[in-house]
PDB file of C-alpha atoms in Angstrom:
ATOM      1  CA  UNK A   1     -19.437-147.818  35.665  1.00 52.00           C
ATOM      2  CA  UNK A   2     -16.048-145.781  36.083  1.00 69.00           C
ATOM      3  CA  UNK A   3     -14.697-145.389  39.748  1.00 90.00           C
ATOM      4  CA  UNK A   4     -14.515-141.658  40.081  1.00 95.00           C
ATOM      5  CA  UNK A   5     -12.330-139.230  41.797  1.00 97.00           C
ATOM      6  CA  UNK A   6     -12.194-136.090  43.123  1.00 97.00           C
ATOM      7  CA  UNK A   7     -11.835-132.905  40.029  1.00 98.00           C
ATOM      8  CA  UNK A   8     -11.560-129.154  40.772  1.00 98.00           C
ATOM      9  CA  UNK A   9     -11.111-126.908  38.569  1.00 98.00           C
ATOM     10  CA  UNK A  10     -10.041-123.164  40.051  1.00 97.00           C
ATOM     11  CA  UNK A  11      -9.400-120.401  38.596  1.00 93.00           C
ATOM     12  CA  UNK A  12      -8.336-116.901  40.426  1.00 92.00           C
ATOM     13  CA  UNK A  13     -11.920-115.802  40.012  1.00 89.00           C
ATOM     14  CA  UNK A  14     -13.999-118.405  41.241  1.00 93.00           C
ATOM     15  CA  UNK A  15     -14.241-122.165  41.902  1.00 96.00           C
ATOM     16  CA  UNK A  16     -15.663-123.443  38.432  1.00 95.00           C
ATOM     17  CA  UNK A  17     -16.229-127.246  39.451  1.00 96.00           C
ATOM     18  CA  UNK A  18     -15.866-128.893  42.011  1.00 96.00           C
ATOM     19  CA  UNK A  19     -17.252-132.945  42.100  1.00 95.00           C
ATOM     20  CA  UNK A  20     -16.947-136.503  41.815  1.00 95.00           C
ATOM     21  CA  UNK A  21     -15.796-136.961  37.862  1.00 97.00           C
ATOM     22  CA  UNK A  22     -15.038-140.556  35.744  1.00 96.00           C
ATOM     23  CA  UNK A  23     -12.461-139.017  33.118  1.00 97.00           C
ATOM     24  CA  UNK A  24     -10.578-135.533  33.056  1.00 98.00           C
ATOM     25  CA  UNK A  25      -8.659-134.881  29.603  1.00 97.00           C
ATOM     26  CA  UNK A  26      -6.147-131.852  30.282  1.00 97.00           C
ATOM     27  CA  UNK A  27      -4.134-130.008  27.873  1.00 93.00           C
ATOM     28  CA  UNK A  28      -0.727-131.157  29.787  1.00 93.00           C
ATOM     29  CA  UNK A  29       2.742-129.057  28.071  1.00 88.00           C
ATOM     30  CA  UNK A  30       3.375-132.168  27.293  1.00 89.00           C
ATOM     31  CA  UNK A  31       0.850-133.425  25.472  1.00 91.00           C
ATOM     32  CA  UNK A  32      -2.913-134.073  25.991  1.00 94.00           C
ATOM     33  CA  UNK A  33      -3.148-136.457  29.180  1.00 96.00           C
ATOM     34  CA  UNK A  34      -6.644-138.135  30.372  1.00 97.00           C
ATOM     35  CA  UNK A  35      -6.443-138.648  34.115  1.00 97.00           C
ATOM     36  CA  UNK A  36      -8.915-141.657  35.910  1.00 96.00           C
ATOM     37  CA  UNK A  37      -9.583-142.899  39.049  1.00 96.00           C
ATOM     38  CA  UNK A  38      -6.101-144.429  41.169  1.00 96.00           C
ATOM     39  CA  UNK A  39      -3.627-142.612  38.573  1.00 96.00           C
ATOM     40  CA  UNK A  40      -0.209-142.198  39.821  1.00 96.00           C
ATOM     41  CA  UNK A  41       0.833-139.282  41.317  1.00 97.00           C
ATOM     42  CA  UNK A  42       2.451-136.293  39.257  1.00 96.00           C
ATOM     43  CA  UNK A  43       2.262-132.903  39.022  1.00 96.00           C
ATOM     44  CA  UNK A  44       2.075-130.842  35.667  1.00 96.00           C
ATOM     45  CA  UNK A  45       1.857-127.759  33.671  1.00 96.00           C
ATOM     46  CA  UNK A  46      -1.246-126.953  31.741  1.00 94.00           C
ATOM     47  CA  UNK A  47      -1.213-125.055  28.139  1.00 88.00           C
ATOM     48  CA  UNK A  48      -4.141-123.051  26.853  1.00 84.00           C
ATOM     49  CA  UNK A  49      -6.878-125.468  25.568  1.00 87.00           C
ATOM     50  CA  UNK A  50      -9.827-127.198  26.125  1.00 91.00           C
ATOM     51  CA  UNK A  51     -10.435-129.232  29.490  1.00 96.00           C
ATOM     52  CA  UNK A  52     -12.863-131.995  29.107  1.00 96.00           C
ATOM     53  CA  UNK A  53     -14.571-133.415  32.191  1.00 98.00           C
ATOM     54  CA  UNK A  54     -16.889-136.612  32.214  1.00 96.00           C
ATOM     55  CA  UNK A  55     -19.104-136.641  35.480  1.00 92.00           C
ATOM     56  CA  UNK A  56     -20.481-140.172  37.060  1.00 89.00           C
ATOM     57  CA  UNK A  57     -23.439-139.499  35.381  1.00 87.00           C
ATOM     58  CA  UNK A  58     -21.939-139.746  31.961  1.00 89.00           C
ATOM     59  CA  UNK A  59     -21.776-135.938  31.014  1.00 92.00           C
ATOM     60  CA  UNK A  60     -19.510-134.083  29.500  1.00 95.00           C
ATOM     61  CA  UNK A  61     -18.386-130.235  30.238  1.00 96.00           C
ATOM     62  CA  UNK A  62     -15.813-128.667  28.500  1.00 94.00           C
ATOM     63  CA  UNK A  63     -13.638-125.519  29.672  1.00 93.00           C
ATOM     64  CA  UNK A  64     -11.266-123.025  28.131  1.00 89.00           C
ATOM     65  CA  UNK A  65      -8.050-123.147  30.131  1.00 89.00           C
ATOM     66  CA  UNK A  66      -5.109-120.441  29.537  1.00 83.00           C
ATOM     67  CA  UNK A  67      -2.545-122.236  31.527  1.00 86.00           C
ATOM     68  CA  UNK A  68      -1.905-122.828  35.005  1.00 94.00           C
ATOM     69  CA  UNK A  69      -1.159-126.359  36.638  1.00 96.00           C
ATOM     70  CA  UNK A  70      -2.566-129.906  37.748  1.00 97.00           C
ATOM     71  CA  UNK A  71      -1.657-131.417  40.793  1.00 98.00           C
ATOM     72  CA  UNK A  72      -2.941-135.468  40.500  1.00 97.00           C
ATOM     73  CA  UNK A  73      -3.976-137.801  42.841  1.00 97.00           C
ATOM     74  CA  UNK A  74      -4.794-141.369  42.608  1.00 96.00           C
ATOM     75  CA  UNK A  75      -8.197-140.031  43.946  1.00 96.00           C
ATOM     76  CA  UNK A  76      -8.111-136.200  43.111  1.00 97.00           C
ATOM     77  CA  UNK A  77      -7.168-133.908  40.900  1.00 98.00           C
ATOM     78  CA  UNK A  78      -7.121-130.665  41.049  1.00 98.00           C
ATOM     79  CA  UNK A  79      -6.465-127.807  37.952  1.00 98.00           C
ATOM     80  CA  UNK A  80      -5.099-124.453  39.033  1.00 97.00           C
ATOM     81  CA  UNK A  81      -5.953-122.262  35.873  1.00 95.00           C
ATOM     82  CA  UNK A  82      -4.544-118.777  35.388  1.00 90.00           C
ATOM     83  CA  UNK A  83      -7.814-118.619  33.614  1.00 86.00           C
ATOM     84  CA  UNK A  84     -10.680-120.430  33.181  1.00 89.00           C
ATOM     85  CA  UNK A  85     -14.422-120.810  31.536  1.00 87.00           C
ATOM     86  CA  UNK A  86     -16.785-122.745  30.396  1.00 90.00           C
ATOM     87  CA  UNK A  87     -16.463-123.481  26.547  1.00 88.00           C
ATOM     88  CA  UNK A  88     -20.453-122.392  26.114  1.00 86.00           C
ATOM     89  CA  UNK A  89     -19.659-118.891  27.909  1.00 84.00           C
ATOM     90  CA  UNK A  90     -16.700-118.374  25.906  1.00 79.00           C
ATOM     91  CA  UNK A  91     -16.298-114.787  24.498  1.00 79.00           C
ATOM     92  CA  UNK A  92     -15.296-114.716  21.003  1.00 84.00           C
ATOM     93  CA  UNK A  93     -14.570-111.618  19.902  1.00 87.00           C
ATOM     94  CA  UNK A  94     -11.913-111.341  23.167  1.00 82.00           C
ATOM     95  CA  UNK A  95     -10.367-114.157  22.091  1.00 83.00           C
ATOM     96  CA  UNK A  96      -9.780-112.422  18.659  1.00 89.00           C
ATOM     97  CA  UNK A  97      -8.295-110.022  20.550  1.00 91.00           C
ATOM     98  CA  UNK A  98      -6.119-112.063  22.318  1.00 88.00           C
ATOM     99  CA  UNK A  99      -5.295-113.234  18.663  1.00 91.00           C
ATOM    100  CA  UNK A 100      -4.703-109.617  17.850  1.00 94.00           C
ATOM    101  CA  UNK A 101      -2.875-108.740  21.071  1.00 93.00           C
ATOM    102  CA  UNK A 102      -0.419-111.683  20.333  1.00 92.00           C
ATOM    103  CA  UNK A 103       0.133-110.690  16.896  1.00 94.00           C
ATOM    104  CA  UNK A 104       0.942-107.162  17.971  1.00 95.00           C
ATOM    105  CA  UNK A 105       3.811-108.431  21.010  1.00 94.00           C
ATOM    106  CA  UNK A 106       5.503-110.870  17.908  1.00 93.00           C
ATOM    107  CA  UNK A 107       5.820-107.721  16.015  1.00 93.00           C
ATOM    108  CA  UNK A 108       7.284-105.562  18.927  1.00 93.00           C
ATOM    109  CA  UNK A 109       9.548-108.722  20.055  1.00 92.00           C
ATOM    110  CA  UNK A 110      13.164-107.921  20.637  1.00 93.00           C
ATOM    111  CA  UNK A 111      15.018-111.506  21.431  1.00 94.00           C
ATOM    112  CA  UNK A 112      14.458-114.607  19.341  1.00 94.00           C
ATOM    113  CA  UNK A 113      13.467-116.372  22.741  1.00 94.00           C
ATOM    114  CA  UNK A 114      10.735-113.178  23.538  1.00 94.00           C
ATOM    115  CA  UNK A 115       9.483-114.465  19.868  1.00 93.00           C
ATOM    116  CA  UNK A 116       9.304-117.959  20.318  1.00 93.00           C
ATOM    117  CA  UNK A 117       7.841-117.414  23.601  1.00 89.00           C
ATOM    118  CA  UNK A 118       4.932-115.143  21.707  1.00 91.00           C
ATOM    119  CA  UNK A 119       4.875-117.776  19.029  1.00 91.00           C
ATOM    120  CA  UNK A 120       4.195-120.567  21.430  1.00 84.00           C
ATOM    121  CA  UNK A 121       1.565-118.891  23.183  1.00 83.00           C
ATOM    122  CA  UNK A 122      -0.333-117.321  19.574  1.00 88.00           C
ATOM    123  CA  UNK A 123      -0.163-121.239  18.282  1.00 82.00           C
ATOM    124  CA  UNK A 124      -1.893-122.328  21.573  1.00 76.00           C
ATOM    125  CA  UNK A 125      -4.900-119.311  20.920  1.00 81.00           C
ATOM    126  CA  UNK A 126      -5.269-120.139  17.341  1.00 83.00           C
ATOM    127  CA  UNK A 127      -5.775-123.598  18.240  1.00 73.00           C
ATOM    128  CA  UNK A 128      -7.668-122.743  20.955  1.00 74.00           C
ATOM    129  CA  UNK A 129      -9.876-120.227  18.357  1.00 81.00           C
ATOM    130  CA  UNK A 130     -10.328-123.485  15.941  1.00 77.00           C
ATOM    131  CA  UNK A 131     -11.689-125.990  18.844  1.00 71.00           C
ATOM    132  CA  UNK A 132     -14.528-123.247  19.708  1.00 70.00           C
TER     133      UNK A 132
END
């Protein structure tokens, strides 16, 4: 078996998880990063996406996550969310709104860095959209 750490996962809501966890893989800015037991310190910035946790018991739980940050431990880690739910309790006609929403700010952008910035962020829903 795994050695296991210390995962929470807040969001400014609630608490979502908080326990002793094998494997967390977290949509870094970055790229996609899977954190274990004793990794090396480092701090980083979360996109919107899909957090996958593996308890000691072999589980997995997945989470929608619409940024926020991951401070990491060699035996913790913790995910400060902007938002956050579970991927089962996931609301889908809000996140075709999001969709919509998005779509509606790339149309009213004024600066070709307000567009990428709205172009960044609809990529990261629509991807989000296709892995629920």
């Amino acid at each position: 078996m795994a050695d296991s750490f210390n995962f929470e996962l807040v969001s400014p809501e609630r608490l979502l998880l908080s326990e002793a966890v094998s494997e967390v893989i977290l949509p870094g800015t970055d790229g996609e990063m899977t954190v274990m037991a004793h990794h090396a310190p480092v701090m980083t910035t979360i996109k919107p996406g899909i957090v996958t946790v593996r308890t000691e018991g072999g589980e997995n739980q997945r989470f929608v996550v619409f940024g926020g940050f991951a401070d990491i431990l060699p035996d913790t880690c913790t995910l400060l969310a902007e938002s956050a739910t579970r991927v089962e309790d996931i609301d889908h006609e809000e996140l075709k709104q999001h969709i919509s929403n998005a779509q509606e700010d790339l149309q009213d952008a004024k600066t070709d860095a307000e567009k990428a910035r709205i172009m960044e962020h609809l990529a990261n829903l629509e991807t989000l959209q296709n892995a629920v």
